[in-house]
Amino acid sequence: MSKNIVFLVNKSEITAGTRGSSLGPAAIMTAARNKGSYIFGENQVEKLRSVNDLLDKPTPHRYAKRIDGLTEVYTVLDKKVSTLLNNGDFPIVLAADHGSAGGTIAGIKSANPHKRLGVIWIDAHADIHTPFTTPSGNMHGMPLATALDIDNQECGINEVDEETVAFWNKLKNIGEIAPKVLPEDLVYIAVRDTEEQEEAVMQRLNIQNYEVAEVRSKGISIMMTEIETKLSHCDMIYVSFDVDSMDPELTSHGTGTPVPNGLTPMEAKEILLHLAKNPKTVCMEVVEVNPCLDEKVNVMAEVTLDIIESITKELKK
């Protein structure tokens, strides 16, 4: 069935350690205009208010930088995504950095509080830190911990102040549902750059990660069959695609934290097309295009546009 696609643009980049990903959605749109693609004219586009003015001020939250602003972003995404889903729309979220993805997940659960949600996280990073374990304080490394409602204090390295803890608990409970995702309903693809605290919690929760070598040895078709079987008890699926899941030598370094030996663009496209065909998939998100870091002049946005066009075409069938 053809989906009514809504591109939801979130330019807030307050959770990353580098600047410029707020320009990512516009870079993708520029790539479309240069190509003569009308994908953003033929589908509805909605833009959320940016909170990037917070970057012009210091943050008092050392281990959860700008968590106050992120709470606002989560709240807005929760309401907007849930409204779109309740209207029967299919959101494709074009976000700056990955830190806001927990707000997207909140919105999906708010729209379907009694349904079980599966998450497929395609990324170079696990993004499962907490304020207690983070080495940087950058919250784009924490969205999955908010969705899973975990603190991982077993691996804690930080003494976190009470105000930060209060914001963290509020963040995890946006939408008044916690946890929003069960560990057994989370699957990683291409994660290859993790800290020991993340590795420990991934092992403790038995979270599956299809490393790049396994993707290639098994083949994408077999991998996707395994994932669909694993998530067969889920009623709906959310797909989060960080462009740093791809190999920067085959794309560009136009992303905040590039990591070698990633997926090829064709592999990423094939995986996402499989997921777009799955009737349980209700929302997809694309993050971390950063044209300020692109040494090849917007190539990352061009590669990403090609993938988004393919997804959109599939969803429109």
Short mmCIF file of C-alpha atoms in Angstrom, two decimals:
data_model
loop_
_atom_site.label_atom_id
_atom_site.label_comp_id
_atom_site.label_asym_id
_atom_site.label_seq_id
_atom_site.Cartn_x
_atom_site.Cartn_y
_atom_site.Cartn_z
CA MET A 1 0.00 0.00 0.00
CA SER A 2 1.34 3.44 -0.93
CA LYS A 3 2.39 5.47 2.11
CA ASN A 4 1.73 9.17 2.63
CA ILE A 5 5.27 10.30 3.38
CA VAL A 6 6.04 13.30 5.54
CA PHE A 7 9.63 14.50 5.77
CA LEU A 8 10.13 15.78 9.29
CA VAL A 9 13.18 18.06 9.46
CA ASN A 10 14.92 18.46 12.80
CA LYS A 11 17.92 20.82 12.60
CA SER A 12 18.80 20.83 16.31
CA GLU A 13 22.42 19.71 16.69
CA ILE A 14 22.92 20.21 20.40
CA THR A 15 23.98 16.66 21.23
CA ALA A 16 27.09 16.25 19.06
CA GLY A 17 30.69 17.25 19.70
CA THR A 18 31.19 18.84 16.28
CA ARG A 19 29.21 21.57 14.61
CA GLY A 20 27.56 21.59 11.20
CA SER A 21 25.08 18.70 11.17
CA SER A 22 22.24 21.24 11.46
CA LEU A 23 23.04 21.96 7.80
CA GLY A 24 22.66 18.29 6.88
CA PRO A 25 18.96 18.29 5.94
CA ALA A 26 19.45 21.40 3.80
CA ALA A 27 22.51 19.82 2.16
CA ILE A 28 20.35 16.83 1.18
CA MET A 29 17.71 19.16 -0.23
CA THR A 30 20.39 21.10 -2.12
CA ALA A 31 21.63 17.83 -3.59
CA ALA A 32 18.09 17.12 -4.75
CA ARG A 33 17.79 20.51 -6.44
CA ASN A 34 21.14 20.11 -8.14
CA LYS A 35 20.07 16.69 -9.39
CA GLY A 36 16.68 17.90 -10.57
CA SER A 37 14.90 15.66 -8.08
CA TYR A 38 11.50 16.88 -6.87
CA ILE A 39 11.24 14.49 -3.96
CA PHE A 40 10.82 17.34 -1.46
CA GLY A 41 8.26 19.10 -3.62
CA GLU A 42 6.19 16.01 -4.23
CA ASN A 43 5.98 15.08 -0.55
CA GLN A 44 5.02 17.04 2.55
CA VAL A 45 7.90 18.65 4.44
CA GLU A 46 7.54 19.87 8.03
CA LYS A 47 10.27 21.63 9.97
CA LEU A 48 10.68 21.62 13.73
CA ARG A 49 11.93 24.63 15.65
CA SER A 50 15.67 24.54 16.24
CA VAL A 51 17.14 24.93 19.72
CA ASN A 52 20.66 25.55 18.40
CA ASP A 53 20.81 28.90 20.18
CA LEU A 54 21.80 26.80 23.22
CA LEU A 55 25.15 26.23 21.52
CA ASP A 56 25.93 29.91 22.05
CA LYS A 57 25.88 29.45 25.83
CA PRO A 58 27.81 27.17 28.18
CA THR A 59 26.06 24.12 29.56
CA PRO A 60 26.19 23.32 33.28
CA HIS A 61 25.55 19.62 32.66
CA ARG A 62 29.02 18.17 32.23
CA TYR A 63 27.95 14.57 31.72
CA ALA A 64 24.82 15.30 29.69
CA LYS A 65 25.54 18.42 27.69
CA ARG A 66 22.47 20.52 26.94
CA ILE A 67 20.13 17.90 28.35
CA ASP A 68 17.68 20.68 29.21
CA GLY A 69 17.33 21.56 25.54
CA LEU A 70 17.19 17.92 24.52
CA THR A 71 14.25 17.41 26.84
CA GLU A 72 12.42 20.08 24.84
CA VAL A 73 13.40 18.41 21.55
CA TYR A 74 12.17 15.01 22.80
CA THR A 75 8.86 16.54 23.90
CA VAL A 76 8.27 18.19 20.52
CA LEU A 77 9.22 15.04 18.60
CA ASP A 78 7.02 12.91 20.83
CA LYS A 79 3.99 15.03 20.00
CA LYS A 80 4.76 15.52 16.32
CA VAL A 81 5.67 11.93 15.44
CA SER A 82 2.69 10.54 17.34
CA THR A 83 0.36 12.97 15.56
CA LEU A 84 1.70 11.98 12.13
CA LEU A 85 1.33 8.29 12.89
CA ASN A 86 -2.18 8.74 14.25
CA ASN A 87 -3.04 10.53 10.99
CA GLY A 88 -1.83 7.52 9.02
CA ASP A 89 1.32 9.23 7.72
CA PHE A 90 4.77 7.68 7.34
CA PRO A 91 7.45 9.96 8.88
CA ILE A 92 10.91 10.03 7.39
CA VAL A 93 12.87 12.07 9.92
CA LEU A 94 15.83 14.05 8.57
CA ALA A 95 17.73 14.98 11.70
CA ALA A 96 20.99 16.76 12.37
CA ASP A 97 22.64 14.54 14.97
CA HIS A 98 21.54 11.23 16.43
CA GLY A 99 20.80 12.46 19.94
CA SER A 100 17.19 13.30 19.19
CA ALA A 101 16.28 9.80 17.98
CA GLY A 102 14.97 8.90 21.42
CA GLY A 103 12.28 11.55 20.90
CA THR A 104 11.25 9.89 17.65
CA ILE A 105 10.99 6.57 19.47
CA ALA A 106 8.89 8.25 22.17
CA GLY A 107 6.48 9.52 19.52
CA ILE A 108 6.08 6.08 17.97
CA LYS A 109 5.25 4.56 21.36
CA SER A 110 2.90 7.40 22.27
CA ALA A 111 0.91 6.71 19.11
CA ASN A 112 0.88 2.98 19.81
CA PRO A 113 1.33 2.51 23.58
CA HIS A 114 0.19 -1.11 23.62
CA LYS A 115 2.20 -2.25 20.62
CA ARG A 116 5.66 -3.78 20.82
CA LEU A 117 8.36 -1.78 19.05
CA GLY A 118 11.39 -3.22 17.30
CA VAL A 119 14.38 -0.96 16.58
CA ILE A 120 16.98 -1.49 13.86
CA TRP A 121 19.94 0.80 14.51
CA ILE A 122 22.32 1.13 11.53
CA ASP A 123 25.32 3.01 12.84
CA ALA A 124 29.05 2.87 13.48
CA HIS A 125 28.30 3.55 17.16
CA ALA A 126 26.16 1.84 19.79
CA ASP A 127 24.74 5.10 21.25
CA ILE A 128 23.92 3.34 24.52
CA HIS A 129 25.94 5.47 26.96
CA THR A 130 24.36 7.24 29.91
CA PRO A 131 25.46 10.26 31.96
CA PHE A 132 27.04 7.76 34.36
CA THR A 133 29.22 6.13 31.67
CA THR A 134 29.86 8.77 29.02
CA PRO A 135 33.49 9.79 28.42
CA SER A 136 32.46 12.97 26.55
CA GLY A 137 29.08 14.12 27.86
CA ASN A 138 27.80 14.34 24.28
CA MET A 139 24.23 13.11 24.23
CA HIS A 140 24.23 11.79 20.68
CA GLY A 141 25.84 8.78 22.34
CA MET A 142 22.83 8.17 24.63
CA PRO A 143 19.50 7.92 22.74
CA LEU A 144 19.14 4.16 23.02
CA ALA A 145 19.73 4.25 26.76
CA THR A 146 16.77 6.61 27.08
CA ALA A 147 14.58 4.27 25.01
CA LEU A 148 15.68 1.21 26.99
CA ASP A 149 15.28 3.09 30.30
CA ILE A 150 18.72 2.11 31.56
CA ASP A 151 21.40 3.91 33.60
CA ASN A 152 24.17 1.28 33.42
CA GLN A 153 25.52 2.41 36.78
CA GLU A 154 27.26 -0.98 36.97
CA CYS A 155 29.80 0.51 34.55
CA GLY A 156 29.65 4.05 35.91
CA ILE A 157 32.72 6.29 35.74
CA ASN A 158 31.07 9.66 36.52
CA GLU A 159 29.62 11.28 39.65
CA VAL A 160 26.49 12.85 38.20
CA ASP A 161 24.83 15.82 39.93
CA GLU A 162 21.21 15.69 41.07
CA GLU A 163 19.91 18.20 38.51
CA THR A 164 21.36 16.18 35.64
CA VAL A 165 19.88 12.97 37.07
CA ALA A 166 16.48 14.65 37.29
CA PHE A 167 16.65 15.74 33.64
CA TRP A 168 17.85 12.26 32.65
CA ASN A 169 14.92 10.58 34.37
CA LYS A 170 12.54 13.03 32.74
CA LEU A 171 14.09 12.32 29.35
CA LYS A 172 13.66 8.57 29.74
CA ASN A 173 10.00 9.08 30.67
CA ILE A 174 8.96 11.41 27.84
CA GLY A 175 5.60 10.10 26.67
CA GLU A 176 5.08 8.51 30.10
CA ILE A 177 6.15 5.09 28.81
CA ALA A 178 9.36 3.47 30.02
CA PRO A 179 10.98 1.41 28.74
CA LYS A 180 9.88 2.04 25.17
CA VAL A 181 12.00 -0.74 23.70
CA LEU A 182 13.07 -4.11 25.13
CA PRO A 183 16.71 -5.19 24.68
CA GLU A 184 15.65 -8.28 22.74
CA ASP A 185 13.82 -6.01 20.28
CA LEU A 186 16.92 -3.98 19.38
CA VAL A 187 19.24 -4.98 16.54
CA TYR A 188 22.45 -3.23 15.54
CA ILE A 189 23.91 -3.25 12.05
CA ALA A 190 27.52 -2.15 11.34
CA VAL A 191 28.37 -0.99 14.88
CA ARG A 192 32.16 -1.04 15.15
CA ASP A 193 33.31 1.83 17.40
CA THR A 194 32.34 1.31 21.05
CA GLU A 195 33.67 1.99 24.54
CA GLU A 196 34.04 -0.73 27.16
CA GLN A 197 31.02 0.54 29.11
CA GLU A 198 28.85 0.11 26.01
CA GLU A 199 30.32 -3.30 25.24
CA ALA A 200 29.54 -4.44 28.77
CA VAL A 201 25.89 -3.40 28.65
CA MET A 202 25.46 -4.82 25.13
CA GLN A 203 26.77 -8.15 26.39
CA ARG A 204 24.73 -8.03 29.59
CA LEU A 205 21.51 -7.28 27.68
CA ASN A 206 22.44 -9.69 24.87
CA ILE A 207 21.92 -7.09 22.14
CA GLN A 208 22.69 -8.45 18.70
CA ASN A 209 25.12 -6.64 16.39
CA TYR A 210 25.62 -7.62 12.77
CA GLU A 211 29.17 -6.48 12.14
CA VAL A 212 30.13 -5.47 8.61
CA ALA A 213 32.02 -8.71 8.01
CA GLU A 214 28.97 -10.73 9.04
CA VAL A 215 26.71 -8.68 6.78
CA ARG A 216 28.94 -9.70 3.87
CA SER A 217 29.55 -13.31 4.85
CA LYS A 218 25.85 -14.05 5.36
CA GLY A 219 24.51 -11.79 2.67
CA ILE A 220 21.90 -9.10 3.20
CA SER A 221 18.94 -11.28 2.28
CA ILE A 222 19.79 -13.93 4.90
CA MET A 223 20.58 -11.26 7.50
CA MET A 224 17.26 -9.53 6.93
CA THR A 225 15.39 -12.82 7.23
CA GLU A 226 17.13 -13.44 10.56
CA ILE A 227 16.27 -9.94 11.80
CA GLU A 228 12.64 -10.23 10.75
CA THR A 229 12.43 -13.57 12.56
CA LYS A 230 14.02 -12.10 15.68
CA LEU A 231 11.55 -9.18 15.64
CA SER A 232 8.55 -11.29 14.64
CA HIS A 233 6.93 -10.63 18.03
CA CYS A 234 7.08 -6.88 17.41
CA ASP A 235 4.04 -5.10 16.03
CA MET A 236 6.01 -2.22 14.48
CA ILE A 237 9.58 -1.36 13.50
CA TYR A 238 11.56 1.87 13.60
CA VAL A 239 14.71 2.18 11.49
CA SER A 240 17.46 4.62 12.42
CA PHE A 241 20.18 5.18 9.80
CA ASP A 242 23.32 7.08 10.71
CA VAL A 243 25.39 7.83 7.61
CA ASP A 244 28.57 7.02 9.54
CA SER A 245 27.52 3.38 9.21
CA MET A 246 28.98 3.69 5.71
CA ASP A 247 32.68 3.58 4.89
CA PRO A 248 34.01 7.17 4.66
CA GLU A 249 36.43 6.17 1.92
CA LEU A 250 33.48 5.17 -0.24
CA THR A 251 31.35 8.20 0.66
CA SER A 252 33.17 11.10 2.33
CA HIS A 253 34.13 12.31 5.80
CA GLY A 254 31.04 14.53 5.79
CA THR A 255 29.76 13.26 9.13
CA GLY A 256 30.66 14.06 12.71
CA THR A 257 32.35 10.80 13.70
CA PRO A 258 33.44 8.81 10.63
CA VAL A 259 34.75 5.28 11.22
CA PRO A 260 36.66 3.17 8.67
CA ASN A 261 35.54 -0.19 7.30
CA GLY A 262 31.84 0.50 7.13
CA LEU A 263 29.07 -0.53 4.78
CA THR A 264 29.20 0.38 1.11
CA PRO A 265 26.48 2.79 -0.06
CA MET A 266 24.96 -0.06 -2.08
CA GLU A 267 24.83 -2.29 1.00
CA ALA A 268 23.20 0.46 3.04
CA LYS A 269 20.65 1.07 0.30
CA GLU A 270 19.82 -2.63 -0.03
CA ILE A 271 19.32 -2.97 3.74
CA LEU A 272 17.06 0.07 3.91
CA LEU A 273 15.04 -1.06 0.90
CA HIS A 274 14.41 -4.41 2.59
CA LEU A 275 13.18 -2.54 5.65
CA ALA A 276 11.03 -0.15 3.62
CA LYS A 277 9.27 -3.19 2.13
CA ASN A 278 8.48 -4.58 5.58
CA PRO A 279 4.84 -3.72 6.39
CA LYS A 280 5.75 -3.42 10.08
CA THR A 281 8.11 -0.49 9.42
CA VAL A 282 6.31 2.68 10.54
CA CYS A 283 9.08 5.31 10.64
CA MET A 284 12.61 5.79 9.30
CA GLU A 285 15.22 8.31 10.38
CA VAL A 286 18.37 9.57 8.62
CA VAL A 287 21.01 11.46 10.62
CA GLU A 288 24.50 12.96 10.86
CA VAL A 289 25.13 14.39 7.39
CA ASN A 290 27.58 17.25 8.01
CA PRO A 291 28.52 19.28 4.91
CA CYS A 292 30.97 21.39 6.93
CA LEU A 293 33.21 18.31 7.24
CA ASP A 294 32.77 17.06 3.68
CA GLU A 295 36.11 17.12 1.86
CA LYS A 296 34.38 16.09 -1.39
CA VAL A 297 31.90 19.00 -1.53
CA ASN A 298 28.53 17.57 -0.47
CA VAL A 299 29.12 13.99 -1.61
CA MET A 300 27.74 12.58 1.65
CA ALA A 301 24.47 14.43 1.06
CA GLU A 302 24.36 13.20 -2.54
CA VAL A 303 24.88 9.58 -1.47
CA THR A 304 22.25 9.99 1.23
CA LEU A 305 19.79 11.54 -1.21
CA ASP A 306 20.13 8.54 -3.50
CA ILE A 307 19.24 6.24 -0.60
CA ILE A 308 16.30 8.42 0.48
CA GLU A 309 14.96 8.55 -3.08
CA SER A 310 15.07 4.74 -3.27
CA ILE A 311 13.30 4.38 0.08
CA THR A 312 10.62 6.88 -0.91
CA LYS A 313 9.99 5.16 -4.24
CA GLU A 314 9.57 1.84 -2.46
CA LEU A 315 7.19 3.28 0.13
CA LYS A 316 5.09 4.84 -2.63
CA LYS A 317 4.45 1.50 -4.38
#
